[in-house]
Short mmCIF file of C-alpha atoms in Angstrom, two decimals:
data_model
loop_
_atom_site.label_atom_id
_atom_site.label_comp_id
_atom_site.label_asym_id
_atom_site.label_seq_id
_atom_site.Cartn_x
_atom_site.Cartn_y
_atom_site.Cartn_z
CA UNK A 1 0.47 -3.97 48.01
CA UNK A 2 0.84 -0.46 49.35
CA UNK A 3 -0.57 2.73 47.90
CA UNK A 4 2.63 3.57 46.00
CA UNK A 5 2.88 0.17 44.30
CA UNK A 6 -0.82 0.30 43.42
CA UNK A 7 -0.41 3.69 41.74
CA UNK A 8 2.62 2.41 39.85
CA UNK A 9 0.60 -0.56 38.62
CA UNK A 10 -2.21 1.74 37.46
CA UNK A 11 0.27 3.98 35.64
CA UNK A 12 1.78 0.95 33.87
CA UNK A 13 -1.73 -0.23 33.01
CA UNK A 14 -2.56 3.16 31.49
CA UNK A 15 0.58 3.17 29.37
CA UNK A 16 -0.22 -0.31 28.06
CA UNK A 17 -3.74 0.78 27.11
CA UNK A 18 -2.41 3.86 25.33
CA UNK A 19 0.08 1.71 23.42
CA UNK A 20 -2.76 -0.43 22.07
CA UNK A 21 -4.95 2.43 20.90
CA UNK A 22 -2.36 4.97 19.81
CA UNK A 23 -3.12 6.49 16.42
CA UNK A 24 -1.30 9.69 15.34
CA UNK A 25 -4.17 11.12 13.25
CA UNK A 26 -6.79 10.57 15.93
CA UNK A 27 -4.43 11.99 18.52
CA UNK A 28 -4.06 15.23 16.54
CA UNK A 29 -7.86 15.71 16.40
CA UNK A 30 -9.09 14.36 19.71
CA UNK A 31 -6.05 14.27 21.98
CA UNK A 32 -5.33 11.37 24.28
CA UNK A 33 -8.42 9.27 24.99
CA UNK A 34 -9.86 9.65 28.45
CA UNK A 35 -9.10 6.83 30.86
CA UNK A 36 -11.13 6.71 34.05
CA UNK A 37 -8.56 5.98 36.76
CA UNK A 38 -11.23 4.80 39.19
CA UNK A 39 -12.35 2.19 36.67
CA UNK A 40 -8.74 1.13 36.08
CA UNK A 41 -8.27 0.64 39.82
CA UNK A 42 -11.26 -1.70 40.09
CA UNK A 43 -10.27 -3.63 36.96
CA UNK A 44 -6.98 -4.39 38.73
CA UNK A 45 -8.56 -5.04 42.14
CA UNK A 46 -8.15 -8.87 41.97
CA UNK A 47 -4.48 -8.35 41.12
CA UNK A 48 -4.06 -5.97 44.05
CA UNK A 49 -5.61 -8.64 46.30
CA UNK A 50 -3.01 -11.14 45.03
CA UNK A 51 -5.38 -13.37 43.11
CA UNK A 52 -3.84 -15.63 40.48
CA UNK A 53 -3.10 -13.13 37.74
CA UNK A 54 -1.69 -14.16 34.37
CA UNK A 55 -0.81 -12.30 31.19
CA UNK A 56 -4.26 -13.27 29.90
CA UNK A 57 -5.91 -11.56 32.87
CA UNK A 58 -3.87 -8.43 32.26
CA UNK A 59 -4.58 -8.35 28.52
CA UNK A 60 -8.29 -8.93 29.12
CA UNK A 61 -8.38 -6.09 31.65
CA UNK A 62 -6.72 -3.88 29.03
CA UNK A 63 -9.40 -4.73 26.47
CA UNK A 64 -12.16 -4.04 29.01
CA UNK A 65 -10.69 -0.58 29.57
CA UNK A 66 -10.51 -0.02 25.80
CA UNK A 67 -14.21 -0.88 25.46
CA UNK A 68 -15.11 1.71 28.10
CA UNK A 69 -12.94 4.29 26.35
CA UNK A 70 -14.58 3.55 22.99
CA UNK A 71 -18.07 4.00 24.40
CA UNK A 72 -17.06 7.19 26.17
CA UNK A 73 -15.84 8.65 22.87
CA UNK A 74 -19.23 7.94 21.29
CA UNK A 75 -20.98 9.57 24.25
CA UNK A 76 -19.13 12.83 23.59
CA UNK A 77 -21.27 13.42 20.52
CA UNK A 78 -24.51 13.07 22.49
CA UNK A 79 -23.18 15.45 25.12
CA UNK A 80 -21.94 18.08 22.67
CA UNK A 81 -24.40 17.80 19.78
CA UNK A 82 -23.58 18.76 16.22
CA UNK A 83 -21.72 17.01 13.43
CA UNK A 84 -18.50 18.96 12.96
CA UNK A 85 -15.45 17.35 11.40
CA UNK A 86 -13.85 17.01 14.82
CA UNK A 87 -16.94 15.27 16.15
CA UNK A 88 -16.99 12.92 13.19
CA UNK A 89 -13.40 12.02 14.04
CA UNK A 90 -14.47 11.39 17.62
CA UNK A 91 -16.93 8.79 16.33
CA UNK A 92 -14.18 7.23 14.23
CA UNK A 93 -11.96 7.14 17.31
CA UNK A 94 -14.62 5.22 19.22
CA UNK A 95 -14.96 2.77 16.33
CA UNK A 96 -11.18 2.36 16.13
CA UNK A 97 -10.90 1.59 19.84
CA UNK A 98 -13.73 -0.93 19.57
CA UNK A 99 -11.94 -2.71 16.75
CA UNK A 100 -8.72 -2.81 18.75
CA UNK A 101 -10.27 -4.65 21.70
CA UNK A 102 -11.74 -7.25 19.35
CA UNK A 103 -8.50 -7.62 17.42
CA UNK A 104 -6.45 -8.24 20.58
CA UNK A 105 -8.82 -10.85 21.97
CA UNK A 106 -9.38 -12.58 18.64
CA UNK A 107 -5.61 -12.87 18.14
CA UNK A 108 -5.42 -14.62 21.53
CA UNK A 109 -8.39 -16.85 20.75
CA UNK A 110 -10.05 -15.47 23.89
CA UNK A 111 -13.62 -15.82 22.66
CA UNK A 112 -15.15 -16.03 26.13
CA UNK A 113 -13.90 -12.51 26.84
CA UNK A 114 -15.15 -11.31 23.46
CA UNK A 115 -18.62 -12.59 24.42
CA UNK A 116 -18.35 -11.00 27.87
CA UNK A 117 -17.43 -7.58 26.54
CA UNK A 118 -20.05 -7.81 23.79
CA UNK A 119 -22.61 -8.39 26.53
CA UNK A 120 -21.27 -5.37 28.41
CA UNK A 121 -21.62 -3.19 25.31
CA UNK A 122 -25.20 -4.38 24.72
CA UNK A 123 -26.27 -3.73 28.33
CA UNK A 124 -24.61 -0.35 28.45
CA UNK A 125 -26.12 0.77 25.15
CA UNK A 126 -29.58 -0.42 26.24
CA UNK A 127 -29.35 1.74 29.33
CA UNK A 128 -28.16 4.75 27.36
CA UNK A 129 -31.03 4.39 24.90
CA UNK A 130 -33.45 4.43 27.82
CA UNK A 131 -31.73 7.55 29.15
CA UNK A 132 -31.94 9.43 25.85
CA UNK A 133 -35.53 8.37 25.19
CA UNK A 134 -36.69 9.26 28.71
CA UNK A 135 -37.85 5.72 29.50
CA UNK A 136 -36.56 5.75 33.10
CA UNK A 137 -38.85 7.04 35.82
CA UNK A 138 -37.74 6.09 39.33
CA UNK A 139 -34.57 7.15 41.12
CA UNK A 140 -33.47 3.52 41.38
CA UNK A 141 -33.85 3.03 37.62
CA UNK A 142 -31.68 6.06 36.94
CA UNK A 143 -29.02 4.91 39.41
CA UNK A 144 -29.02 1.45 37.86
CA UNK A 145 -28.41 3.04 34.45
CA UNK A 146 -25.56 5.10 35.87
CA UNK A 147 -24.03 2.02 37.51
CA UNK A 148 -24.24 0.05 34.27
CA UNK A 149 -22.48 2.81 32.35
CA UNK A 150 -19.71 3.00 34.95
CA UNK A 151 -19.04 -0.65 35.68
CA UNK A 152 -20.68 -3.18 33.35
CA UNK A 153 -17.40 -3.84 31.50
CA UNK A 154 -15.74 -4.55 34.85
CA UNK A 155 -18.60 -6.79 36.00
CA UNK A 156 -18.31 -8.85 32.82
CA UNK A 157 -14.54 -9.10 33.26
CA UNK A 158 -15.01 -10.34 36.84
CA UNK A 159 -17.66 -12.86 35.78
CA UNK A 160 -15.49 -14.23 33.00
CA UNK A 161 -12.63 -14.99 35.40
CA UNK A 162 -14.60 -15.92 38.52
CA UNK A 163 -13.66 -12.75 40.38
CA UNK A 164 -17.29 -12.22 41.36
CA UNK A 165 -16.51 -11.52 45.03
CA UNK A 166 -15.38 -8.04 43.95
CA UNK A 167 -18.49 -7.24 41.94
CA UNK A 168 -20.63 -5.46 44.53
CA UNK A 169 -17.72 -3.40 45.83
CA UNK A 170 -16.71 -2.24 42.34
CA UNK A 171 -20.26 -1.53 41.15
CA UNK A 172 -21.31 0.40 44.24
CA UNK A 173 -18.02 2.27 44.59
CA UNK A 174 -18.00 3.42 40.97
CA UNK A 175 -21.65 4.46 41.23
CA UNK A 176 -20.85 6.36 44.42
CA UNK A 177 -17.93 8.19 42.82
CA UNK A 178 -19.89 9.01 39.65
CA UNK A 179 -22.94 10.24 41.58
CA UNK A 180 -20.74 12.29 43.87
CA UNK A 181 -19.05 13.89 40.87
CA UNK A 182 -22.41 14.54 39.20
CA UNK A 183 -23.79 16.32 42.27
CA UNK A 184 -20.70 18.47 42.56
CA UNK A 185 -20.94 19.36 38.84
CA UNK A 186 -24.60 20.26 39.30
CA UNK A 187 -23.68 22.76 42.01
CA UNK A 188 -21.17 24.41 39.68
CA UNK A 189 -23.63 24.48 36.74
CA UNK A 190 -21.68 21.84 34.82
CA UNK A 191 -24.16 18.99 35.09
CA UNK A 192 -23.94 16.20 32.53
CA UNK A 193 -26.71 15.24 30.14
CA UNK A 194 -27.45 12.20 32.29
CA UNK A 195 -28.05 14.18 35.46
CA UNK A 196 -30.10 16.81 33.67
CA UNK A 197 -32.33 14.09 32.24
CA UNK A 198 -32.77 12.68 35.75
CA UNK A 199 -33.83 16.07 37.09
CA UNK A 200 -36.18 16.62 34.14
CA UNK A 201 -37.87 13.31 34.94
CA UNK A 202 -38.52 14.36 38.53
CA UNK A 203 -35.58 12.91 40.44
CA UNK A 204 -34.67 15.46 43.12
CA UNK A 205 -31.18 16.42 44.23
CA UNK A 206 -32.22 15.72 47.81
CA UNK A 207 -33.16 12.14 46.87
CA UNK A 208 -29.78 11.65 45.17
CA UNK A 209 -27.93 12.97 48.21
CA UNK A 210 -29.83 10.45 50.36
CA UNK A 211 -28.90 7.66 47.95
CA UNK A 212 -25.27 8.75 48.13
CA UNK A 213 -25.31 8.36 51.91
CA UNK A 214 -26.90 4.92 51.66
CA UNK A 215 -24.33 3.86 49.09
CA UNK A 216 -21.49 4.95 51.35
CA UNK A 217 -22.87 2.82 54.20
CA UNK A 218 -23.40 -0.16 51.90
CA UNK A 219 -19.87 0.05 50.49
CA UNK A 220 -18.38 0.15 53.99
CA UNK A 221 -20.34 -3.00 54.86
CA UNK A 222 -19.30 -4.81 51.66
CA UNK A 223 -15.64 -4.02 52.26
CA UNK A 224 -15.74 -5.00 55.94
CA UNK A 225 -17.43 -8.36 55.25
CA UNK A 226 -15.23 -9.28 52.28
CA UNK A 227 -12.21 -11.60 52.31
CA UNK A 228 -9.99 -8.86 50.91
CA UNK A 229 -6.63 -8.42 52.61
CA UNK A 230 -6.72 -5.95 55.54
CA UNK A 231 -4.31 -3.41 54.02
CA UNK A 232 -6.26 -3.36 50.77
CA UNK A 233 -9.52 -2.92 52.69
CA UNK A 234 -8.06 0.22 54.22
CA UNK A 235 -7.08 1.50 50.79
CA UNK A 236 -10.55 0.77 49.41
CA UNK A 237 -12.16 2.78 52.20
CA UNK A 238 -9.60 5.55 51.77
CA UNK A 239 -10.27 5.67 48.02
CA UNK A 240 -13.89 6.52 48.74
CA UNK A 241 -13.10 8.90 51.59
CA UNK A 242 -10.42 10.87 49.76
CA UNK A 243 -12.77 11.46 46.84
CA UNK A 244 -15.55 12.83 49.00
CA UNK A 245 -16.75 16.22 47.91
CA UNK A 246 -18.42 18.56 50.38
CA UNK A 247 -21.81 19.23 48.86
CA UNK A 248 -23.38 22.52 49.90
CA UNK A 249 -27.07 21.90 50.64
CA UNK A 250 -29.21 23.40 47.92
CA UNK A 251 -31.60 26.16 48.85
CA UNK A 252 -34.50 24.28 47.36
CA UNK A 253 -35.28 20.95 45.80
CA UNK A 254 -35.24 20.76 42.02
#
């Protein structure tokens, strides 16, 4: 598949997800739910590499994306604070999306995927609890938490359908892109709660920049040594490269 056909597939994927979770009242309060296009790309990675891909695979990928969207809606409250009516509706939106993923899979009798996504939710919530309670101490622990938040639903999807060869590429790439975005936001004084907690616990920006470089090298190695088709390998590398943000060195460590 070329870059154009891949983008068309992602756009179709997004529209399918929206069709499953559309609710007029929630839309009027919270707007369209946020879909992370990088996550959507990696959910579809086996399809792009021309693995056997059935309607069940597609529907399961949709539900994995819905789970991530539901959890993201719940996270908004922790980021914003407060209990306004709009924020209460945000919580309801997250609950509604969670129910939709379960409803779709239960209707199909796809209980293995229900178990897989339930495991993803548990692991992601465990990491977020540790973040909010300040239980993480080392840089690696913080990065593991960030990676879990970004990709656990995709990892569980891969494991359920024996697409495990893509796991390391997806996990590391999504961590790279999230960390890169976090560092850029920090420079513009728009850092997320997660990054601010990391800094409060003694993780320096310099250490995170070093980890970003190591991740980039590791991703390049994973892609080069994989059995992914050559054209798709080029697109995977380009997806990382085109998202690179020039980070101005900070005047001092934080």
